[in-house]
Amino acid sequence: MSEPTTIVIPTLARPSLDALLTALAGQSIPVTASIILVDDRRDPGETPPSAIEPPTGADLDITVVSGRGLGPAHARNVGWRHARTPWISFLDDDVLPDAEWYASLLTDLEAAEQAGAAGSTARVHVPLPPDRRPTDWERGTAGLATARWITADLSYRRAALAAVGGFDERFPRAFREDADLALRITEDLGAVIVEGERRITHPVRPSDDWASLRQQAGNADDMLMARVHGADWHDRAGEHVGRRPRHVVITAAGVLAVGGALARRGALAAVGATIWAAGTAEFAWRRIAPGPRDSDEVRRMLLTSMAIPPAATWHTARGLVEHRHAGRWRGLPELVLLDRDGTLIRDVPYNGDPARVVPMPGARRALDRLRAEGVRLAVVSNQSGVARGLITPAQVEAVNARVAELLGPFEAFYVCEHGPDDGCSCRKPQPGLVKQALAEAGVVPDRALLIGDIGSDVEAAAAAGVRAVLVPTPVTRAEEIAAASHVARTLAEAVGSVLGATTEKATR
């Protein structure tokens, strides 16, 4: 029986990762699912991703890939795109699954399958100090236990992730990217996310005096949520609106106090200072009262309560500006189809000699960029030389093998060996090869892209409902270039446009 899920763990190679892997190695039943660790350190230094290893004696199937330090949303996307199982189970690298977690996960996924659900959540426990009241930071972490869609432990159907383009990478931190994805899956796809029974522990990480101040950057992410999902997204996601309006008032009062003092308008400055002091005191007390009230906590709350309102207001304004044109996230295509002759390699007419295969400049590097992101690659190629009796099928296969040797692995080579007058449905510009590739990969047309060098490539893609990028060569006709909606000068430029163009502009 094939594995139902792959476990994806974005990591910064923190010490907590060893504890997590040790817990997975000590499950009540062996973890037979593949584990993909996405090393998201921007600079791994002397410890490259390949050096991350499971604890001694752990019998786990682990693959390490790089997330290049682009944030948890991107890291999770890299992880699930490298997987091929029906489900993807995400874990954060600082959680601890209990001994029955994997057995419960399999049961949860079976129940989700029967319910026709697109996702399955876990039960999260956040341990708090038993001998004192929790600090403000600890109370904030404890909120994870009641969060609706926390990706510290959340499983999704791979097909659902592919359909919506995965996590929105415009969320640069571990904040709101989980709610955004869940809203797109439940509302755009009309799917449901069910509650599972598996359990994890999410310890409270150490923090410093200014941790709560740094968290205010999340106000910019809230503006992205509002732009994409509407002003009422909080209600649909089960989130609190927060104190943002009060922070704006306190900040405005502070500005009024300073401005009045500089302008030597004492009454105006007094009004502003009074409102600022009252608002700041009320905010600080709300944070101090439920806590341990020791001197360190009181000092921390007083300092940050003065700094948080202007920081929150600044990040809110920044988010409004940065995301004013944000539309639905598309993500990368799951499958990129490539023409062979003239696109991947120099076009040698009816070539049956592997020794004559010469890659196009920069082709290997461009393809490896897609592979690193987990994008699947396949080749679609007309080879009418077989029908004409100029080359044999075996020679076509030999040339394809040489292409793979020079340019790296492809999931498949799809070849039409018919001639122009054979009336087949597979020879480009007919869509047969493209449709076959989509069907065998299990990818819908909207999540695929074709790169080719002549008009028949573009026409075949369009007939199959697939987007296309034309990379002209000297044999490409001017009218073919004019008719193409997307044109790139080189394969590397085409790939760069694929990796860079992941969003749709908002439409009204």
Short mmCIF file of C-alpha atoms in Angstrom, two decimals:
data_model
loop_
_atom_site.label_atom_id
_atom_site.label_comp_id
_atom_site.label_asym_id
_atom_site.label_seq_id
_atom_site.Cartn_x
_atom_site.Cartn_y
_atom_site.Cartn_z
CA MET A 1 0.00 0.00 0.00
CA SER A 2 1.41 3.41 -0.95
CA GLU A 3 1.96 6.02 1.72
CA PRO A 4 -0.97 8.43 2.13
CA THR A 5 1.13 11.40 3.21
CA THR A 6 4.49 13.11 3.20
CA ILE A 7 5.61 15.01 6.30
CA VAL A 8 6.99 18.47 5.47
CA ILE A 9 9.00 20.31 8.12
CA PRO A 10 10.36 23.81 7.44
CA THR A 11 13.36 24.31 9.70
CA LEU A 12 16.03 26.77 10.74
CA ALA A 13 18.07 23.86 12.11
CA ARG A 14 17.28 24.87 15.69
CA PRO A 15 17.97 22.46 18.58
CA SER A 16 14.23 21.77 18.77
CA LEU A 17 14.50 19.92 15.44
CA ASP A 18 16.45 17.11 17.10
CA ALA A 19 13.74 16.76 19.73
CA LEU A 20 11.06 16.61 17.02
CA LEU A 21 12.89 13.98 14.98
CA THR A 22 13.58 11.96 18.12
CA ALA A 23 9.86 12.04 18.91
CA LEU A 24 9.04 10.88 15.38
CA ALA A 25 11.60 8.07 15.67
CA GLY A 26 9.98 6.96 18.94
CA GLN A 27 6.40 6.65 17.75
CA SER A 28 4.25 3.71 18.83
CA ILE A 29 4.27 2.53 15.22
CA PRO A 30 7.12 3.18 12.77
CA VAL A 31 6.86 6.38 10.74
CA THR A 32 6.97 5.03 7.21
CA ALA A 33 6.02 8.31 5.55
CA SER A 34 8.79 10.22 3.81
CA ILE A 35 9.94 13.35 5.64
CA ILE A 36 11.02 16.44 3.71
CA LEU A 37 13.06 18.90 5.74
CA VAL A 38 13.16 22.33 4.14
CA ASP A 39 16.24 24.10 5.40
CA ASP A 40 15.17 27.74 5.41
CA ARG A 41 18.36 29.29 6.71
CA ARG A 42 19.42 32.16 4.52
CA ASP A 43 23.07 31.49 5.32
CA PRO A 44 23.70 27.97 6.66
CA GLY A 45 27.39 28.83 7.11
CA GLU A 46 29.50 25.76 7.63
CA THR A 47 26.46 23.51 8.04
CA PRO A 48 24.88 23.11 4.58
CA PRO A 49 21.37 21.66 4.22
CA SER A 50 22.77 18.26 3.25
CA ALA A 51 24.47 18.04 6.65
CA ILE A 52 21.18 17.96 8.57
CA GLU A 53 20.78 14.40 9.77
CA PRO A 54 18.31 12.51 11.97
CA PRO A 55 19.33 11.58 15.52
CA THR A 56 21.57 8.54 15.83
CA GLY A 57 19.59 5.34 15.46
CA ALA A 58 16.48 7.05 14.08
CA ASP A 59 14.99 5.00 11.24
CA LEU A 60 13.40 7.83 9.28
CA ASP A 61 13.24 8.45 5.52
CA ILE A 62 14.48 12.05 5.38
CA THR A 63 15.20 14.25 2.37
CA VAL A 64 16.64 17.73 2.86
CA VAL A 65 15.97 20.54 0.38
CA SER A 66 16.73 24.25 0.59
CA GLY A 67 14.20 27.01 1.16
CA ARG A 68 16.85 29.70 0.61
CA GLY A 69 15.73 31.72 3.63
CA LEU A 70 12.62 33.08 1.93
CA GLY A 71 10.26 32.46 4.83
CA PRO A 72 7.94 29.72 6.10
CA ALA A 73 5.30 30.10 3.36
CA HIS A 74 7.87 29.59 0.62
CA ALA A 75 9.54 26.75 2.55
CA ARG A 76 6.26 24.87 2.89
CA ASN A 77 5.57 25.36 -0.81
CA VAL A 78 8.96 23.93 -1.73
CA GLY A 79 8.26 20.97 0.53
CA TRP A 80 4.83 20.00 -0.79
CA ARG A 81 5.84 20.49 -4.43
CA HIS A 82 8.63 17.95 -3.93
CA ALA A 83 6.13 15.41 -2.58
CA ARG A 84 3.90 13.11 -4.63
CA THR A 85 1.60 11.63 -1.98
CA PRO A 86 -2.16 12.40 -1.86
CA TRP A 87 -1.76 14.26 1.46
CA ILE A 88 0.86 16.63 2.85
CA SER A 89 1.28 16.84 6.63
CA PHE A 90 2.99 20.00 7.83
CA LEU A 91 4.86 20.18 11.14
CA ASP A 92 6.81 23.10 12.60
CA ASP A 93 10.31 22.29 13.80
CA ASP A 94 9.57 23.31 17.40
CA VAL A 95 6.62 21.03 18.16
CA LEU A 96 6.61 17.69 19.95
CA PRO A 97 4.16 15.00 18.76
CA ASP A 98 3.01 12.54 21.39
CA ALA A 99 3.84 8.83 21.07
CA GLU A 100 0.58 8.03 19.28
CA TRP A 101 0.81 10.95 16.87
CA TYR A 102 1.62 9.03 13.69
CA ALA A 103 -0.99 6.33 14.34
CA SER A 104 -3.55 9.07 15.01
CA LEU A 105 -2.44 10.95 11.88
CA LEU A 106 -3.18 7.93 9.69
CA THR A 107 -6.57 7.56 11.35
CA ASP A 108 -7.29 11.27 10.91
CA LEU A 109 -6.40 11.17 7.22
CA GLU A 110 -8.61 8.14 6.66
CA ALA A 111 -11.49 9.97 8.34
CA ALA A 112 -10.79 13.07 6.22
CA GLU A 113 -10.84 10.92 3.08
CA GLN A 114 -14.21 9.46 4.04
CA ALA A 115 -15.58 12.93 4.75
CA GLY A 116 -14.29 14.28 1.44
CA ALA A 117 -12.36 16.96 3.35
CA ALA A 118 -9.46 18.97 1.99
CA GLY A 119 -7.66 19.33 5.32
CA SER A 120 -7.32 17.94 8.82
CA THR A 121 -6.26 19.85 11.92
CA ALA A 122 -4.56 18.59 15.08
CA ARG A 123 -5.07 19.25 18.78
CA VAL A 124 -2.40 21.57 20.14
CA HIS A 125 -1.28 21.77 23.77
CA VAL A 126 0.78 24.73 25.00
CA PRO A 127 2.28 24.02 28.44
CA LEU A 128 2.21 27.01 30.80
CA PRO A 129 4.02 27.41 34.13
CA PRO A 130 2.08 25.57 36.86
CA ASP A 131 3.39 27.72 39.71
CA ARG A 132 2.66 31.25 38.48
CA ARG A 133 0.54 33.29 36.12
CA PRO A 134 1.74 33.26 32.50
CA THR A 135 3.57 36.23 31.05
CA ASP A 136 2.21 38.25 28.14
CA TRP A 137 4.44 36.27 25.75
CA GLU A 138 3.31 32.95 27.19
CA ARG A 139 -0.36 33.94 26.93
CA GLY A 140 0.19 34.87 23.30
CA THR A 141 1.73 31.47 22.57
CA ALA A 142 -1.12 29.76 24.45
CA GLY A 143 -3.48 31.21 21.84
CA LEU A 144 -2.12 28.64 19.39
CA ALA A 145 -4.08 25.97 21.26
CA THR A 146 -7.36 27.51 20.12
CA ALA A 147 -6.25 28.82 16.71
CA ARG A 148 -8.52 27.55 13.97
CA TRP A 149 -6.00 26.52 11.31
CA ILE A 150 -2.55 26.39 12.85
CA THR A 151 0.06 24.99 10.46
CA ALA A 152 2.23 23.82 13.35
CA ASP A 153 0.39 20.56 12.61
CA LEU A 154 -2.01 20.62 9.69
CA SER A 155 -2.56 18.21 6.81
CA TYR A 156 -3.89 19.16 3.38
CA ARG A 157 -4.70 17.26 0.24
CA ARG A 158 -1.94 17.87 -2.23
CA ALA A 159 -4.52 18.48 -4.95
CA ALA A 160 -6.08 21.27 -2.89
CA LEU A 161 -2.70 22.93 -2.36
CA ALA A 162 -1.96 22.71 -6.07
CA ALA A 163 -5.37 24.11 -7.02
CA VAL A 164 -4.87 27.33 -5.03
CA GLY A 165 -1.11 27.66 -5.57
CA GLY A 166 -0.14 26.74 -2.02
CA PHE A 167 0.81 29.25 0.64
CA ASP A 168 0.87 32.94 -0.26
CA GLU A 169 4.54 33.92 -0.11
CA ARG A 170 3.68 37.59 0.32
CA PHE A 171 3.26 36.68 4.00
CA PRO A 172 6.95 36.82 5.00
CA ARG A 173 6.60 35.46 8.54
CA ALA A 174 4.71 32.72 10.35
CA PHE A 175 1.59 34.85 10.69
CA ARG A 176 -1.73 34.84 8.79
CA GLU A 177 -0.37 32.63 6.01
CA ASP A 178 -2.27 29.72 7.56
CA ALA A 179 -5.59 31.60 7.76
CA ASP A 180 -5.17 32.91 4.21
CA LEU A 181 -4.61 29.42 2.81
CA ALA A 182 -7.53 27.94 4.73
CA LEU A 183 -9.88 30.67 3.50
CA ARG A 184 -8.82 30.11 -0.11
CA ILE A 185 -9.29 26.35 0.19
CA THR A 186 -12.64 26.51 1.98
CA GLU A 187 -14.11 29.39 -0.01
CA ASP A 188 -12.49 29.22 -3.44
CA LEU A 189 -12.72 25.43 -3.64
CA GLY A 190 -15.84 25.02 -1.50
CA ALA A 191 -13.95 22.43 0.57
CA VAL A 192 -14.01 21.63 4.28
CA ILE A 193 -11.28 21.23 6.88
CA VAL A 194 -12.07 18.74 9.63
CA GLU A 195 -10.75 18.42 13.17
CA GLY A 196 -8.48 15.47 13.84
CA GLU A 197 -7.59 13.67 17.06
CA ARG A 198 -3.78 13.63 16.87
CA ARG A 199 -1.97 15.70 19.48
CA ILE A 200 1.18 17.79 19.62
CA THR A 201 2.80 19.94 22.27
CA HIS A 202 3.93 23.43 21.28
CA PRO A 203 6.43 24.67 23.88
CA VAL A 204 6.77 28.38 24.58
CA ARG A 205 9.97 29.58 22.94
CA PRO A 206 12.29 31.92 24.86
CA SER A 207 11.80 35.61 24.12
CA ASP A 208 13.48 38.92 24.84
CA ASP A 209 12.10 42.26 26.01
CA TRP A 210 11.15 43.41 22.53
CA ALA A 211 9.56 40.28 21.07
CA SER A 212 6.03 41.72 21.32
CA LEU A 213 7.18 44.88 19.57
CA ARG A 214 8.60 42.92 16.63
CA GLN A 215 5.29 41.10 16.31
CA GLN A 216 3.62 44.36 15.30
CA ALA A 217 4.94 43.79 11.78
CA GLY A 218 1.98 41.42 11.50
CA ASN A 219 -0.32 44.44 11.15
CA ALA A 220 0.94 44.78 7.57
CA ASP A 221 -0.08 41.16 6.98
CA ASP A 222 -3.57 41.97 8.25
CA MET A 223 -3.82 44.60 5.55
CA LEU A 224 -2.97 41.97 2.94
CA MET A 225 -5.68 39.74 4.41
CA ALA A 226 -8.20 42.56 4.18
CA ARG A 227 -7.24 43.37 0.61
CA VAL A 228 -7.50 39.76 -0.56
CA HIS A 229 -10.39 38.48 1.57
CA GLY A 230 -12.40 41.57 2.45
CA ALA A 231 -12.83 43.60 5.62
CA ASP A 232 -14.80 40.85 7.35
CA TRP A 233 -12.08 38.23 7.03
CA HIS A 234 -11.64 38.17 10.82
CA ASP A 235 -15.14 36.82 11.31
CA ARG A 236 -14.74 34.09 8.71
CA ALA A 237 -11.34 33.07 10.05
CA GLY A 238 -12.36 33.17 13.71
CA GLU A 239 -9.79 35.86 14.53
CA HIS A 240 -10.03 38.92 16.79
CA VAL A 241 -9.86 42.39 15.26
CA GLY A 242 -7.41 43.49 17.95
CA ARG A 243 -6.61 46.94 19.27
CA ARG A 244 -5.57 48.57 16.01
CA PRO A 245 -8.12 51.45 16.18
CA ARG A 246 -7.02 52.27 19.75
CA HIS A 247 -3.38 52.17 18.72
CA VAL A 248 -4.13 54.74 16.02
CA VAL A 249 -5.82 57.04 18.56
CA ILE A 250 -2.95 56.73 21.05
CA THR A 251 -0.40 57.40 18.30
CA ALA A 252 -2.33 60.42 17.04
CA ALA A 253 -2.56 61.77 20.59
CA GLY A 254 1.20 61.39 20.99
CA VAL A 255 1.80 63.26 17.74
CA LEU A 256 -0.61 65.97 18.91
CA ALA A 257 1.24 66.32 22.20
CA VAL A 258 4.64 66.62 20.53
CA GLY A 259 3.35 68.93 17.82
CA GLY A 260 1.60 71.17 20.35
CA ALA A 261 4.73 71.41 22.45
CA LEU A 262 6.89 72.30 19.45
CA ALA A 263 4.36 74.92 18.37
CA ARG A 264 4.21 76.27 21.93
CA ARG A 265 0.51 75.62 22.17
CA GLY A 266 0.27 74.37 25.70
CA ALA A 267 -3.43 73.53 25.77
CA LEU A 268 -3.18 71.44 22.62
CA ALA A 269 -0.10 69.65 23.94
CA ALA A 270 -1.85 68.97 27.27
CA VAL A 271 -4.88 67.43 25.58
CA GLY A 272 -2.69 65.19 23.46
CA ALA A 273 -0.49 64.18 26.38
CA THR A 274 -3.51 63.36 28.56
CA ILE A 275 -5.11 61.13 25.93
CA TRP A 276 -1.76 59.47 25.18
CA ALA A 277 -1.01 58.81 28.87
CA ALA A 278 -4.49 57.48 29.59
CA GLY A 279 -4.49 55.22 26.56
CA THR A 280 -0.99 53.91 27.20
CA ALA A 281 -1.73 53.27 30.88
CA GLU A 282 -4.93 51.37 30.04
CA PHE A 283 -3.08 49.27 27.45
CA ALA A 284 -0.22 48.52 29.83
CA TRP A 285 -2.54 47.51 32.65
CA ARG A 286 -4.48 45.14 30.42
CA ARG A 287 -1.21 43.37 29.72
CA ILE A 288 0.13 43.50 33.28
CA ALA A 289 -2.99 42.48 35.20
CA PRO A 290 -3.28 38.84 34.03
CA GLY A 291 0.45 38.21 34.36
CA PRO A 292 2.87 37.41 37.18
CA ARG A 293 3.37 41.13 37.92
CA ASP A 294 7.00 40.68 38.85
CA SER A 295 9.40 43.55 38.28
CA ASP A 296 10.80 42.22 34.99
CA GLU A 297 7.36 41.68 33.50
CA VAL A 298 6.06 45.08 34.66
CA ARG A 299 9.13 46.82 33.24
CA ARG A 300 8.78 44.96 29.95
CA MET A 301 5.08 45.75 29.66
CA LEU A 302 5.53 49.45 30.43
CA LEU A 303 8.29 49.87 27.85
CA THR A 304 6.60 47.93 25.07
CA SER A 305 3.16 49.42 25.78
CA MET A 306 4.59 52.82 24.92
CA ALA A 307 6.27 51.55 21.77
CA ILE A 308 3.61 49.21 20.39
CA PRO A 309 0.88 51.73 19.36
CA PRO A 310 3.11 53.75 17.01
CA ALA A 311 4.76 50.55 15.70
CA ALA A 312 1.39 48.95 15.01
CA THR A 313 0.15 52.12 13.30
CA TRP A 314 3.28 52.35 11.16
CA HIS A 315 3.06 48.73 10.01
CA THR A 316 -0.65 49.14 9.29
CA ALA A 317 0.06 52.14 7.05
CA ARG A 318 2.93 50.28 5.40
CA GLY A 319 0.69 47.29 4.69
CA LEU A 320 -2.02 49.48 3.21
CA VAL A 321 0.49 50.96 0.76
CA GLU A 322 2.39 47.77 -0.09
CA HIS A 323 -0.69 45.63 -0.65
CA ARG A 324 -3.04 48.18 -2.21
CA HIS A 325 -3.04 46.27 -5.53
CA ALA A 326 -2.81 42.73 -4.13
CA GLY A 327 -4.94 40.09 -5.80
CA ARG A 328 -5.41 36.35 -5.39
CA TRP A 329 -2.22 34.33 -5.05
CA ARG A 330 -1.50 32.01 -7.96
CA GLY A 331 1.77 30.39 -7.01
CA LEU A 332 4.12 28.57 -9.35
CA PRO A 333 2.86 26.16 -12.00
CA GLU A 334 3.02 22.60 -10.82
CA LEU A 335 4.14 21.28 -14.19
CA VAL A 336 6.29 22.97 -16.86
CA LEU A 337 6.26 21.33 -20.28
CA LEU A 338 9.15 22.06 -22.62
CA ASP A 339 9.65 21.68 -26.32
CA ARG A 340 12.93 19.89 -27.06
CA ASP A 341 14.58 21.04 -30.31
CA GLY A 342 15.20 24.77 -30.39
CA THR A 343 14.09 25.21 -26.78
CA LEU A 344 16.19 22.86 -24.67
CA ILE A 345 18.85 21.96 -27.25
CA ARG A 346 20.14 23.32 -30.54
CA ASP A 347 17.82 22.34 -33.36
CA VAL A 348 19.58 19.76 -35.54
CA PRO A 349 16.94 18.57 -38.06
CA TYR A 350 16.02 14.89 -37.66
CA ASN A 351 18.90 14.28 -35.31
CA GLY A 352 19.39 10.67 -34.23
CA ASP A 353 22.93 11.06 -32.90
CA PRO A 354 23.30 11.76 -29.15
CA ALA A 355 26.79 13.16 -29.80
CA ARG A 356 25.23 16.08 -31.67
CA VAL A 357 23.09 17.18 -28.71
CA VAL A 358 24.09 20.70 -27.58
CA PRO A 359 22.09 22.39 -24.80
CA MET A 360 20.82 25.91 -25.29
CA PRO A 361 22.86 28.46 -23.29
CA GLY A 362 21.86 28.55 -19.62
CA ALA A 363 19.35 25.72 -20.01
CA ARG A 364 20.67 23.50 -17.22
CA ARG A 365 20.79 26.30 -14.68
CA ALA A 366 17.31 27.48 -15.61
CA LEU A 367 15.83 24.01 -15.28
CA ASP A 368 17.60 23.41 -11.97
CA ARG A 369 15.98 26.57 -10.62
CA LEU A 370 12.57 25.04 -11.32
CA ARG A 371 13.60 21.68 -9.87
CA ALA A 372 14.79 23.37 -6.68
CA GLU A 373 11.29 24.78 -6.24
CA GLY A 374 9.76 21.34 -6.71
CA VAL A 375 8.25 22.19 -10.11
CA ARG A 376 7.77 19.09 -12.25
CA LEU A 377 9.32 19.06 -15.74
CA ALA A 378 8.41 17.08 -18.86
CA VAL A 379 9.25 17.30 -22.56
CA VAL A 380 6.73 17.38 -25.44
CA SER A 381 8.35 16.95 -28.85
CA ASN A 382 7.37 16.36 -32.47
CA GLN A 383 9.67 13.83 -34.14
CA SER A 384 8.28 13.40 -37.64
CA GLY A 385 11.66 12.03 -38.76
CA VAL A 386 10.42 8.63 -37.56
CA ALA A 387 7.43 8.72 -39.92
CA ARG A 388 9.67 9.97 -42.73
CA GLY A 389 12.09 7.06 -42.20
CA LEU A 390 14.99 9.36 -41.38
CA ILE A 391 15.47 8.26 -37.76
CA THR A 392 14.26 5.34 -35.65
CA PRO A 393 12.35 5.36 -32.35
CA ALA A 394 15.46 3.94 -30.71
CA GLN A 395 17.49 6.91 -31.93
CA VAL A 396 14.86 9.30 -30.56
CA GLU A 397 15.15 7.59 -27.18
CA ALA A 398 18.93 7.77 -27.30
CA VAL A 399 18.85 11.50 -28.00
CA ASN A 400 16.31 12.01 -25.18
CA ALA A 401 18.56 10.09 -22.82
CA ARG A 402 21.44 12.39 -23.75
CA VAL A 403 19.23 15.43 -23.14
CA ALA A 404 18.44 14.14 -19.64
CA GLU A 405 22.11 13.39 -19.03
CA LEU A 406 23.11 16.96 -19.91
CA LEU A 407 20.12 18.88 -18.54
CA GLY A 408 19.00 16.79 -15.59
CA PRO A 409 16.02 14.49 -15.02
CA PHE A 410 12.56 14.95 -16.51
CA GLU A 411 9.42 13.20 -15.37
CA ALA A 412 8.72 12.02 -18.90
CA PHE A 413 9.36 12.56 -22.60
CA TYR A 414 6.20 12.71 -24.72
CA VAL A 415 6.95 12.21 -28.41
CA CYS A 416 4.80 12.32 -31.53
CA GLU A 417 6.39 10.17 -34.25
CA HIS A 418 3.74 10.93 -36.87
CA GLY A 419 4.18 13.00 -40.00
CA PRO A 420 2.38 16.26 -40.83
CA ASP A 421 -0.15 14.47 -43.09
CA ASP A 422 -0.98 11.58 -40.76
CA GLY A 423 -3.94 13.37 -39.18
CA CYS A 424 -3.00 12.44 -35.61
CA SER A 425 -4.17 14.30 -32.51
CA CYS A 426 -0.76 14.34 -30.84
CA ARG A 427 1.42 16.28 -33.26
CA LYS A 428 1.71 19.91 -32.20
CA PRO A 429 -0.19 22.20 -32.81
CA GLN A 430 -2.71 19.54 -31.84
CA PRO A 431 -3.01 19.27 -28.03
CA GLY A 432 -2.65 15.48 -27.70
CA LEU A 433 0.86 15.42 -26.24
CA VAL A 434 0.05 18.22 -23.80
CA LYS A 435 -3.15 16.56 -22.66
CA GLN A 436 -1.37 13.24 -22.20
CA ALA A 437 1.29 14.89 -20.05
CA LEU A 438 -1.36 16.59 -17.92
CA ALA A 439 -3.35 13.40 -17.46
CA GLU A 440 -0.38 11.27 -16.48
CA ALA A 441 0.91 13.90 -14.05
CA GLY A 442 -2.56 14.47 -12.59
CA VAL A 443 -2.24 18.23 -13.19
CA VAL A 444 -5.11 20.45 -14.34
CA PRO A 445 -4.40 22.81 -17.28
CA ASP A 446 -4.55 25.94 -15.13
CA ARG A 447 -1.59 24.71 -13.07
CA ALA A 448 0.70 24.01 -16.03
CA LEU A 449 2.86 26.02 -18.43
CA LEU A 450 4.48 25.23 -21.78
CA ILE A 451 7.71 26.80 -23.08
CA GLY A 452 8.48 26.47 -26.78
CA ASP A 453 10.15 28.20 -29.69
CA ILE A 454 7.56 28.20 -32.48
CA GLY A 455 3.89 28.91 -32.97
CA SER A 456 2.80 25.27 -32.96
CA ASP A 457 4.01 24.99 -29.35
CA VAL A 458 1.90 27.97 -28.33
CA GLU A 459 -1.13 26.69 -30.29
CA ALA A 460 -0.90 23.23 -28.72
CA ALA A 461 -0.80 24.78 -25.26
CA ALA A 462 -3.77 27.02 -25.98
CA ALA A 463 -5.81 24.11 -27.35
CA ALA A 464 -5.16 22.22 -24.09
CA GLY A 465 -5.99 25.24 -21.90
CA VAL A 466 -2.37 25.73 -20.83
CA ARG A 467 -0.46 29.00 -20.64
CA ALA A 468 2.58 29.30 -22.89
CA VAL A 469 5.79 31.30 -23.18
CA LEU A 470 7.41 31.64 -26.60
CA VAL A 471 11.23 31.78 -26.75
CA PRO A 472 11.94 32.70 -30.39
CA THR A 473 14.89 31.45 -32.42
CA PRO A 474 15.94 32.47 -35.94
CA VAL A 475 13.40 30.01 -37.38
CA THR A 476 10.47 31.53 -35.46
CA ARG A 477 8.25 33.50 -37.83
CA ALA A 478 7.43 37.15 -37.08
CA GLU A 479 3.70 36.44 -37.10
CA GLU A 480 4.19 33.72 -34.48
CA ILE A 481 5.97 36.17 -32.21
CA ALA A 482 3.26 38.78 -32.73
CA ALA A 483 0.52 36.27 -31.91
CA ALA A 484 2.12 35.02 -28.66
CA SER A 485 0.81 36.56 -25.46
CA HIS A 486 4.08 35.94 -23.59
CA VAL A 487 7.51 36.15 -25.21
CA ALA A 488 10.96 35.75 -23.60
CA ARG A 489 14.35 36.23 -25.18
CA THR A 490 15.91 33.12 -23.64
CA LEU A 491 14.91 30.02 -21.72
CA ALA A 492 16.49 31.52 -18.61
CA GLU A 493 14.34 34.63 -19.01
CA ALA A 494 11.23 32.49 -19.49
CA VAL A 495 11.98 30.58 -16.30
CA GLY A 496 12.69 33.83 -14.48
CA SER A 497 9.26 35.12 -15.51
CA VAL A 498 7.68 31.91 -14.22
CA LEU A 499 9.41 32.21 -10.84
CA GLY A 500 8.66 35.91 -10.56
CA ALA A 501 5.07 36.10 -11.74
CA THR A 502 3.11 34.34 -9.00
CA THR A 503 0.23 36.71 -8.39
CA GLU A 504 -2.73 38.01 -10.27
CA LYS A 505 -3.60 41.66 -10.19
CA ALA A 506 -6.84 42.49 -8.41
CA THR A 507 -9.86 42.84 -10.64
CA ARG A 508 -13.07 44.66 -9.93
#
